[in-house]
């Protein structure tokens, strides 16, 4: 499994709603993507998106589309700056559930 991490230095509050309404449904249609997360520091506007992919090939094949979407977020004002994109191989994953 592979992870795509995008670090946004300045995501506007409207960007969170756009992510929920537009990005998540679009991502759910992509082959090989298994999870998508958005982490936000509301005080600073910094945000991190993480997508998990079954294969590295599938992740890399989406790079042109992802870059276009990142550009649109900056051009539309949802983000103040271009983000930094990093790619990783997932080494350990454990989902912990605790009974209430």
mmCIF file of N, CA and C in Angstrom:
data_model
loop_
_atom_site.group_PDB
_atom_site.id
_atom_site.type_symbol
_atom_site.label_atom_id
_atom_site.label_comp_id
_atom_site.label_asym_id
_atom_site.label_seq_id
_atom_site.Cartn_x
_atom_site.Cartn_y
_atom_site.Cartn_z
ATOM 1 N N UNK A 1 0.847 -1.167 0.000
ATOM 2 C CA UNK A 1 0.000 0.000 0.000
ATOM 3 C C UNK A 1 0.898 1.237 0.000
ATOM 4 N N UNK A 2 0.417 2.305 -0.615
ATOM 5 C CA UNK A 2 1.196 3.528 -0.766
ATOM 6 C C UNK A 2 0.378 4.726 -0.306
ATOM 7 N N UNK A 3 1.088 5.748 0.157
ATOM 8 C CA UNK A 3 0.425 6.950 0.665
ATOM 9 C C UNK A 3 0.927 8.176 -0.077
ATOM 10 N N UNK A 4 0.009 9.048 -0.336
ATOM 11 C CA UNK A 4 0.283 10.334 -0.954
ATOM 12 C C UNK A 4 -0.056 11.364 0.104
ATOM 13 N N UNK A 5 0.910 12.148 0.544
ATOM 14 C CA UNK A 5 0.719 13.144 1.591
ATOM 15 C C UNK A 5 0.895 14.520 0.958
ATOM 16 N N UNK A 6 -0.103 15.361 1.142
ATOM 17 C CA UNK A 6 -0.056 16.716 0.601
ATOM 18 C C UNK A 6 -0.153 17.685 1.769
ATOM 19 N N UNK A 7 0.861 18.535 1.912
ATOM 20 C CA UNK A 7 0.917 19.504 3.012
ATOM 21 C C UNK A 7 0.542 20.894 2.480
ATOM 22 N N UNK A 8 -0.592 21.383 2.960
ATOM 23 C CA UNK A 8 -1.102 22.686 2.548
ATOM 24 C C UNK A 8 -0.690 23.720 3.592
ATOM 25 N N UNK A 9 0.088 24.739 3.210
ATOM 26 C CA UNK A 9 0.499 25.748 4.191
ATOM 27 C C UNK A 9 -0.642 26.661 4.622
ATOM 28 N N UNK A 10 -1.660 26.818 3.759
ATOM 29 C CA UNK A 10 -2.711 27.802 4.046
ATOM 30 C C UNK A 10 -4.007 27.389 3.355
ATOM 31 N N UNK A 11 -4.723 26.440 3.955
ATOM 32 C CA UNK A 11 -6.017 26.021 3.406
ATOM 33 C C UNK A 11 -7.111 26.854 4.058
ATOM 34 N N UNK A 12 -7.919 27.497 3.263
ATOM 35 C CA UNK A 12 -9.007 28.331 3.773
ATOM 36 C C UNK A 12 -10.118 27.450 4.337
ATOM 37 N N UNK A 13 -10.926 27.964 5.270
ATOM 38 C CA UNK A 13 -12.026 27.164 5.822
ATOM 39 C C UNK A 13 -12.975 26.621 4.750
ATOM 40 N N UNK A 14 -13.172 27.388 3.668
ATOM 41 C CA UNK A 14 -14.036 26.918 2.585
ATOM 42 C C UNK A 14 -13.418 25.698 1.894
ATOM 43 N N UNK A 15 -12.112 25.559 1.993
ATOM 44 C CA UNK A 15 -11.429 24.420 1.401
ATOM 45 C C UNK A 15 -11.813 23.107 2.049
ATOM 46 N N UNK A 16 -12.134 23.147 3.339
ATOM 47 C CA UNK A 16 -12.560 21.933 4.040
ATOM 48 C C UNK A 16 -13.893 21.452 3.478
ATOM 49 N N UNK A 17 -14.818 22.373 3.306
ATOM 50 C CA UNK A 17 -16.122 21.996 2.750
ATOM 51 C C UNK A 17 -15.985 21.530 1.307
ATOM 52 N N UNK A 18 -15.138 22.193 0.535
ATOM 53 C CA UNK A 18 -14.901 21.774 -0.845
ATOM 54 C C UNK A 18 -14.324 20.357 -0.876
ATOM 55 N N UNK A 19 -13.428 20.057 0.045
ATOM 56 C CA UNK A 19 -12.850 18.715 0.132
ATOM 57 C C UNK A 19 -13.949 17.689 0.394
ATOM 58 N N UNK A 20 -14.833 18.002 1.349
ATOM 59 C CA UNK A 20 -15.916 17.089 1.712
ATOM 60 C C UNK A 20 -16.906 16.896 0.553
ATOM 61 N N UNK A 21 -17.270 17.978 -0.102
ATOM 62 C CA UNK A 21 -18.322 17.942 -1.113
ATOM 63 C C UNK A 21 -17.819 17.505 -2.487
ATOM 64 N N UNK A 22 -16.593 17.892 -2.843
ATOM 65 C CA UNK A 22 -16.098 17.619 -4.195
ATOM 66 C C UNK A 22 -14.983 16.574 -4.253
ATOM 67 N N UNK A 23 -13.981 16.725 -3.395
ATOM 68 C CA UNK A 23 -12.817 15.846 -3.482
ATOM 69 C C UNK A 23 -13.135 14.414 -3.076
ATOM 70 N N UNK A 24 -13.816 14.243 -1.950
ATOM 71 C CA UNK A 24 -14.119 12.885 -1.466
ATOM 72 C C UNK A 24 -14.959 12.102 -2.479
ATOM 73 N N UNK A 25 -16.050 12.655 -3.006
ATOM 74 C CA UNK A 25 -16.805 11.885 -4.009
ATOM 75 C C UNK A 25 -15.987 11.571 -5.260
ATOM 76 N N UNK A 26 -15.167 12.521 -5.703
ATOM 77 C CA UNK A 26 -14.339 12.263 -6.884
ATOM 78 C C UNK A 26 -13.319 11.167 -6.595
ATOM 79 N N UNK A 27 -12.711 11.207 -5.420
ATOM 80 C CA UNK A 27 -11.720 10.191 -5.058
ATOM 81 C C UNK A 27 -12.353 8.808 -4.946
ATOM 82 N N UNK A 28 -13.594 8.750 -4.512
ATOM 83 C CA UNK A 28 -14.261 7.449 -4.353
ATOM 84 C C UNK A 28 -14.471 6.750 -5.694
ATOM 85 N N UNK A 29 -14.354 7.486 -6.787
ATOM 86 C CA UNK A 29 -14.525 6.910 -8.115
ATOM 87 C C UNK A 29 -13.224 6.392 -8.719
ATOM 88 N N UNK A 30 -12.098 6.670 -8.053
ATOM 89 C CA UNK A 30 -10.797 6.277 -8.595
ATOM 90 C C UNK A 30 -10.473 4.829 -8.244
ATOM 91 N N UNK A 31 -9.958 4.099 -9.211
ATOM 92 C CA UNK A 31 -9.508 2.733 -8.953
ATOM 93 C C UNK A 31 -8.303 2.769 -8.023
ATOM 94 N N UNK A 32 -8.254 1.846 -7.114
ATOM 95 C CA UNK A 32 -7.082 1.588 -6.284
ATOM 96 C C UNK A 32 -6.943 2.494 -5.065
ATOM 97 N N UNK A 33 -7.709 3.572 -4.962
ATOM 98 C CA UNK A 33 -7.625 4.400 -3.756
ATOM 99 C C UNK A 33 -8.473 3.728 -2.674
ATOM 100 N N UNK A 34 -7.926 3.656 -1.470
ATOM 101 C CA UNK A 34 -8.640 2.952 -0.410
ATOM 102 C C UNK A 34 -9.112 3.861 0.713
ATOM 103 N N UNK A 35 -8.390 4.947 0.972
ATOM 104 C CA UNK A 35 -8.769 5.868 2.049
ATOM 105 C C UNK A 35 -8.338 7.276 1.687
ATOM 106 N N UNK A 36 -9.062 8.247 2.272
ATOM 107 C CA UNK A 36 -8.698 9.645 2.094
ATOM 108 C C UNK A 36 -8.975 10.368 3.408
ATOM 109 N N UNK A 37 -8.026 11.181 3.837
ATOM 110 C CA UNK A 37 -8.150 11.921 5.091
ATOM 111 C C UNK A 37 -7.749 13.371 4.880
ATOM 112 N N UNK A 38 -8.339 14.252 5.660
ATOM 113 C CA UNK A 38 -7.949 15.658 5.700
ATOM 114 C C UNK A 38 -7.757 16.034 7.163
ATOM 115 N N UNK A 39 -6.559 16.479 7.497
ATOM 116 C CA UNK A 39 -6.222 16.929 8.845
ATOM 117 C C UNK A 39 -6.012 18.440 8.780
ATOM 118 N N UNK A 40 -6.621 19.180 9.724
ATOM 119 C CA UNK A 40 -6.569 20.638 9.666
ATOM 120 C C UNK A 40 -6.175 21.218 11.019
ATOM 121 N N UNK A 41 -5.253 22.170 11.002
ATOM 122 C CA UNK A 41 -4.957 23.000 12.164
ATOM 123 C C UNK A 41 -5.753 24.284 11.945
ATOM 124 N N UNK A 42 -6.889 24.388 12.605
ATOM 125 C CA UNK A 42 -7.792 25.519 12.339
ATOM 126 C C UNK A 42 -7.190 26.862 12.718
ATOM 127 N N UNK A 43 -6.272 26.871 13.664
ATOM 128 C CA UNK A 43 -5.652 28.130 14.075
ATOM 129 C C UNK A 43 -4.732 28.714 13.032
ATOM 130 N N UNK A 44 -3.964 27.860 12.385
ATOM 131 C CA UNK A 44 -2.974 28.347 11.421
ATOM 132 C C UNK A 44 -3.419 28.217 9.967
ATOM 133 N N UNK A 45 -4.396 27.346 9.704
ATOM 134 C CA UNK A 45 -4.808 27.088 8.328
ATOM 135 C C UNK A 45 -3.992 26.000 7.658
ATOM 136 N N UNK A 46 -2.982 25.469 8.360
ATOM 137 C CA UNK A 46 -2.210 24.371 7.783
ATOM 138 C C UNK A 46 -3.090 23.124 7.711
ATOM 139 N N UNK A 47 -2.871 22.333 6.673
ATOM 140 C CA UNK A 47 -3.666 21.120 6.500
ATOM 141 C C UNK A 47 -2.814 20.056 5.819
ATOM 142 N N UNK A 48 -3.206 18.822 6.058
ATOM 143 C CA UNK A 48 -2.550 17.682 5.430
ATOM 144 C C UNK A 48 -3.630 16.776 4.871
ATOM 145 N N UNK A 49 -3.493 16.410 3.615
ATOM 146 C CA UNK A 49 -4.354 15.370 3.064
ATOM 147 C C UNK A 49 -3.514 14.118 2.884
ATOM 148 N N UNK A 50 -4.135 12.987 3.165
ATOM 149 C CA UNK A 50 -3.479 11.693 3.004
ATOM 150 C C UNK A 50 -4.414 10.801 2.208
ATOM 151 N N UNK A 51 -3.894 10.235 1.142
ATOM 152 C CA UNK A 51 -4.651 9.233 0.402
ATOM 153 C C UNK A 51 -3.845 7.943 0.419
ATOM 154 N N UNK A 52 -4.535 6.828 0.587
ATOM 155 C CA UNK A 52 -3.905 5.516 0.580
ATOM 156 C C UNK A 52 -4.329 4.774 -0.673
ATOM 157 N N UNK A 53 -3.357 4.116 -1.304
ATOM 158 C CA UNK A 53 -3.543 3.462 -2.594
ATOM 159 C C UNK A 53 -3.099 2.014 -2.516
ATOM 160 N N UNK A 54 -3.755 1.149 -3.264
ATOM 161 C CA UNK A 54 -3.363 -0.261 -3.332
ATOM 162 C C UNK A 54 -2.006 -0.439 -4.000
ATOM 163 N N UNK A 55 -1.749 0.338 -5.060
ATOM 164 C CA UNK A 55 -0.495 0.175 -5.799
ATOM 165 C C UNK A 55 0.167 1.530 -6.055
ATOM 166 N N UNK A 56 1.478 1.494 -6.167
ATOM 167 C CA UNK A 56 2.231 2.703 -6.493
ATOM 168 C C UNK A 56 1.889 3.175 -7.903
ATOM 169 N N UNK A 57 1.709 2.239 -8.817
ATOM 170 C CA UNK A 57 1.396 2.590 -10.200
ATOM 171 C C UNK A 57 0.096 3.384 -10.293
ATOM 172 N N UNK A 58 -0.914 2.939 -9.576
ATOM 173 C CA UNK A 58 -2.199 3.646 -9.601
ATOM 174 C C UNK A 58 -2.057 5.048 -9.016
ATOM 175 N N UNK A 59 -1.315 5.150 -7.933
ATOM 176 C CA UNK A 59 -1.107 6.452 -7.306
ATOM 177 C C UNK A 59 -0.399 7.406 -8.275
ATOM 178 N N UNK A 60 0.683 6.953 -8.872
ATOM 179 C CA UNK A 60 1.452 7.809 -9.768
ATOM 180 C C UNK A 60 0.686 8.159 -11.043
ATOM 181 N N UNK A 61 -0.187 7.275 -11.481
ATOM 182 C CA UNK A 61 -0.982 7.537 -12.683
ATOM 183 C C UNK A 61 -1.941 8.713 -12.483
ATOM 184 N N UNK A 62 -2.290 9.012 -11.252
ATOM 185 C CA UNK A 62 -3.222 10.107 -10.950
ATOM 186 C C UNK A 62 -2.530 11.448 -10.744
ATOM 187 N N UNK A 63 -1.208 11.468 -10.849
ATOM 188 C CA UNK A 63 -0.469 12.712 -10.599
ATOM 189 C C UNK A 63 -0.918 13.880 -11.480
ATOM 190 N N UNK A 64 -1.088 13.714 -12.795
ATOM 191 C CA UNK A 64 -1.526 14.869 -13.601
ATOM 192 C C UNK A 64 -2.875 15.434 -13.149
ATOM 193 N N UNK A 65 -3.805 14.565 -12.828
ATOM 194 C CA UNK A 65 -5.123 15.018 -12.357
ATOM 195 C C UNK A 65 -4.994 15.716 -11.015
ATOM 196 N N UNK A 66 -4.216 15.135 -10.124
ATOM 197 C CA UNK A 66 -4.037 15.733 -8.799
ATOM 198 C C UNK A 66 -3.377 17.103 -8.893
ATOM 199 N N UNK A 67 -2.394 17.254 -9.761
ATOM 200 C CA UNK A 67 -1.736 18.547 -9.914
ATOM 201 C C UNK A 67 -2.705 19.592 -10.456
ATOM 202 N N UNK A 68 -3.538 19.200 -11.397
ATOM 203 C CA UNK A 68 -4.542 20.124 -11.927
ATOM 204 C C UNK A 68 -5.482 20.580 -10.814
ATOM 205 N N UNK A 69 -5.918 19.647 -9.962
ATOM 206 C CA UNK A 69 -6.826 19.993 -8.861
ATOM 207 C C UNK A 69 -6.148 20.892 -7.831
ATOM 208 N N UNK A 70 -4.880 20.626 -7.539
ATOM 209 C CA UNK A 70 -4.147 21.494 -6.612
ATOM 210 C C UNK A 70 -4.031 22.904 -7.178
ATOM 211 N N UNK A 71 -3.740 22.998 -8.467
ATOM 212 C CA UNK A 71 -3.658 24.307 -9.111
ATOM 213 C C UNK A 71 -4.992 25.041 -9.028
ATOM 214 N N UNK A 72 -6.089 24.321 -9.257
ATOM 215 C CA UNK A 72 -7.418 24.926 -9.179
ATOM 216 C C UNK A 72 -7.710 25.434 -7.770
ATOM 217 N N UNK A 73 -7.290 24.690 -6.752
ATOM 218 C CA UNK A 73 -7.513 25.133 -5.369
ATOM 219 C C UNK A 73 -6.788 26.448 -5.088
ATOM 220 N N UNK A 74 -5.574 26.582 -5.596
ATOM 221 C CA UNK A 74 -4.829 27.824 -5.407
ATOM 222 C C UNK A 74 -5.445 28.938 -6.246
ATOM 223 N N UNK A 75 -5.748 28.657 -7.499
ATOM 224 C CA UNK A 75 -6.315 29.675 -8.394
ATOM 225 C C UNK A 75 -7.661 30.195 -7.900
ATOM 226 N N UNK A 76 -8.453 29.322 -7.288
ATOM 227 C CA UNK A 76 -9.788 29.722 -6.816
ATOM 228 C C UNK A 76 -9.748 30.398 -5.452
ATOM 229 N N UNK A 77 -8.603 30.367 -4.787
ATOM 230 C CA UNK A 77 -8.488 30.989 -3.477
ATOM 231 C C UNK A 77 -8.784 30.058 -2.314
ATOM 232 N N UNK A 78 -9.065 28.777 -2.580
ATOM 233 C CA UNK A 78 -9.302 27.835 -1.486
ATOM 234 C C UNK A 78 -8.022 27.567 -0.701
ATOM 235 N N UNK A 79 -6.882 27.720 -1.364
ATOM 236 C CA UNK A 79 -5.573 27.567 -0.726
ATOM 237 C C UNK A 79 -4.729 28.777 -1.096
ATOM 238 N N UNK A 80 -3.941 29.237 -0.137
ATOM 239 C CA UNK A 80 -3.129 30.421 -0.375
ATOM 240 C C UNK A 80 -1.858 30.148 -1.158
ATOM 241 N N UNK A 81 -1.352 28.907 -1.067
ATOM 242 C CA UNK A 81 -0.090 28.557 -1.725
ATOM 243 C C UNK A 81 -0.158 27.129 -2.253
ATOM 244 N N UNK A 82 0.753 26.832 -3.188
ATOM 245 C CA UNK A 82 0.882 25.457 -3.652
ATOM 246 C C UNK A 82 1.348 24.577 -2.490
ATOM 247 N N UNK A 83 0.809 23.381 -2.379
ATOM 248 C CA UNK A 83 1.228 22.474 -1.320
ATOM 249 C C UNK A 83 2.505 21.724 -1.674
ATOM 250 N N UNK A 84 3.054 21.086 -0.670
ATOM 251 C CA UNK A 84 4.185 20.183 -0.844
ATOM 252 C C UNK A 84 3.619 18.770 -0.900
ATOM 253 N N UNK A 85 4.037 17.998 -1.896
ATOM 254 C CA UNK A 85 3.526 16.638 -2.086
ATOM 255 C C UNK A 85 4.635 15.641 -1.793
ATOM 256 N N UNK A 86 4.296 14.630 -1.003
ATOM 257 C CA UNK A 86 5.244 13.574 -0.656
ATOM 258 C C UNK A 86 4.581 12.226 -0.891
ATOM 259 N N UNK A 87 5.392 11.241 -1.217
ATOM 260 C CA UNK A 87 4.875 9.888 -1.459
ATOM 261 C C UNK A 87 5.622 8.908 -0.572
ATOM 262 N N UNK A 88 4.902 7.946 -0.032
ATOM 263 C CA UNK A 88 5.483 6.979 0.887
ATOM 264 C C UNK A 88 4.959 5.581 0.608
ATOM 265 N N UNK A 89 5.738 4.598 1.016
ATOM 266 C CA UNK A 89 5.257 3.226 1.073
ATOM 267 C C UNK A 89 4.795 3.007 2.507
ATOM 268 N N UNK A 90 3.606 2.475 2.669
ATOM 269 C CA UNK A 90 3.058 2.228 3.995
ATOM 270 C C UNK A 90 3.779 1.039 4.617
ATOM 271 N N UNK A 91 4.452 1.262 5.729
ATOM 272 C CA UNK A 91 5.245 0.218 6.364
ATOM 273 C C UNK A 91 4.459 -0.534 7.441
ATOM 274 N N UNK A 92 3.639 0.185 8.215
ATOM 275 C CA UNK A 92 2.856 -0.437 9.283
ATOM 276 C C UNK A 92 1.489 0.232 9.319
ATOM 277 N N UNK A 93 0.472 -0.576 9.416
ATOM 278 C CA UNK A 93 -0.894 -0.048 9.537
ATOM 279 C C UNK A 93 -1.653 -0.959 10.483
ATOM 280 N N UNK A 94 -2.185 -0.382 11.502
ATOM 281 C CA UNK A 94 -2.989 -1.120 12.461
ATOM 282 C C UNK A 94 -4.166 -0.246 12.852
ATOM 283 N N UNK A 95 -5.357 -0.715 12.662
ATOM 284 C CA UNK A 95 -6.550 0.030 13.040
ATOM 285 C C UNK A 95 -6.999 -0.498 14.402
ATOM 286 N N UNK A 96 -7.035 0.380 15.367
ATOM 287 C CA UNK A 96 -7.373 -0.004 16.736
ATOM 288 C C UNK A 96 -8.796 0.434 17.069
ATOM 289 N N UNK A 97 -9.607 -0.490 17.475
ATOM 290 C CA UNK A 97 -10.963 -0.194 17.910
ATOM 291 C C UNK A 97 -11.067 -0.493 19.390
ATOM 292 N N UNK A 98 -11.682 0.394 20.101
ATOM 293 C CA UNK A 98 -11.853 0.187 21.530
ATOM 294 C C UNK A 98 -13.348 0.181 21.847
ATOM 295 N N UNK A 99 -13.749 -0.794 22.610
ATOM 296 C CA UNK A 99 -15.158 -0.875 23.007
ATOM 297 C C UNK A 99 -15.470 0.228 23.996
ATOM 298 N N UNK A 100 -16.635 0.807 23.867
ATOM 299 C CA UNK A 100 -17.040 1.906 24.764
ATOM 300 C C UNK A 100 -17.490 1.381 26.104
#
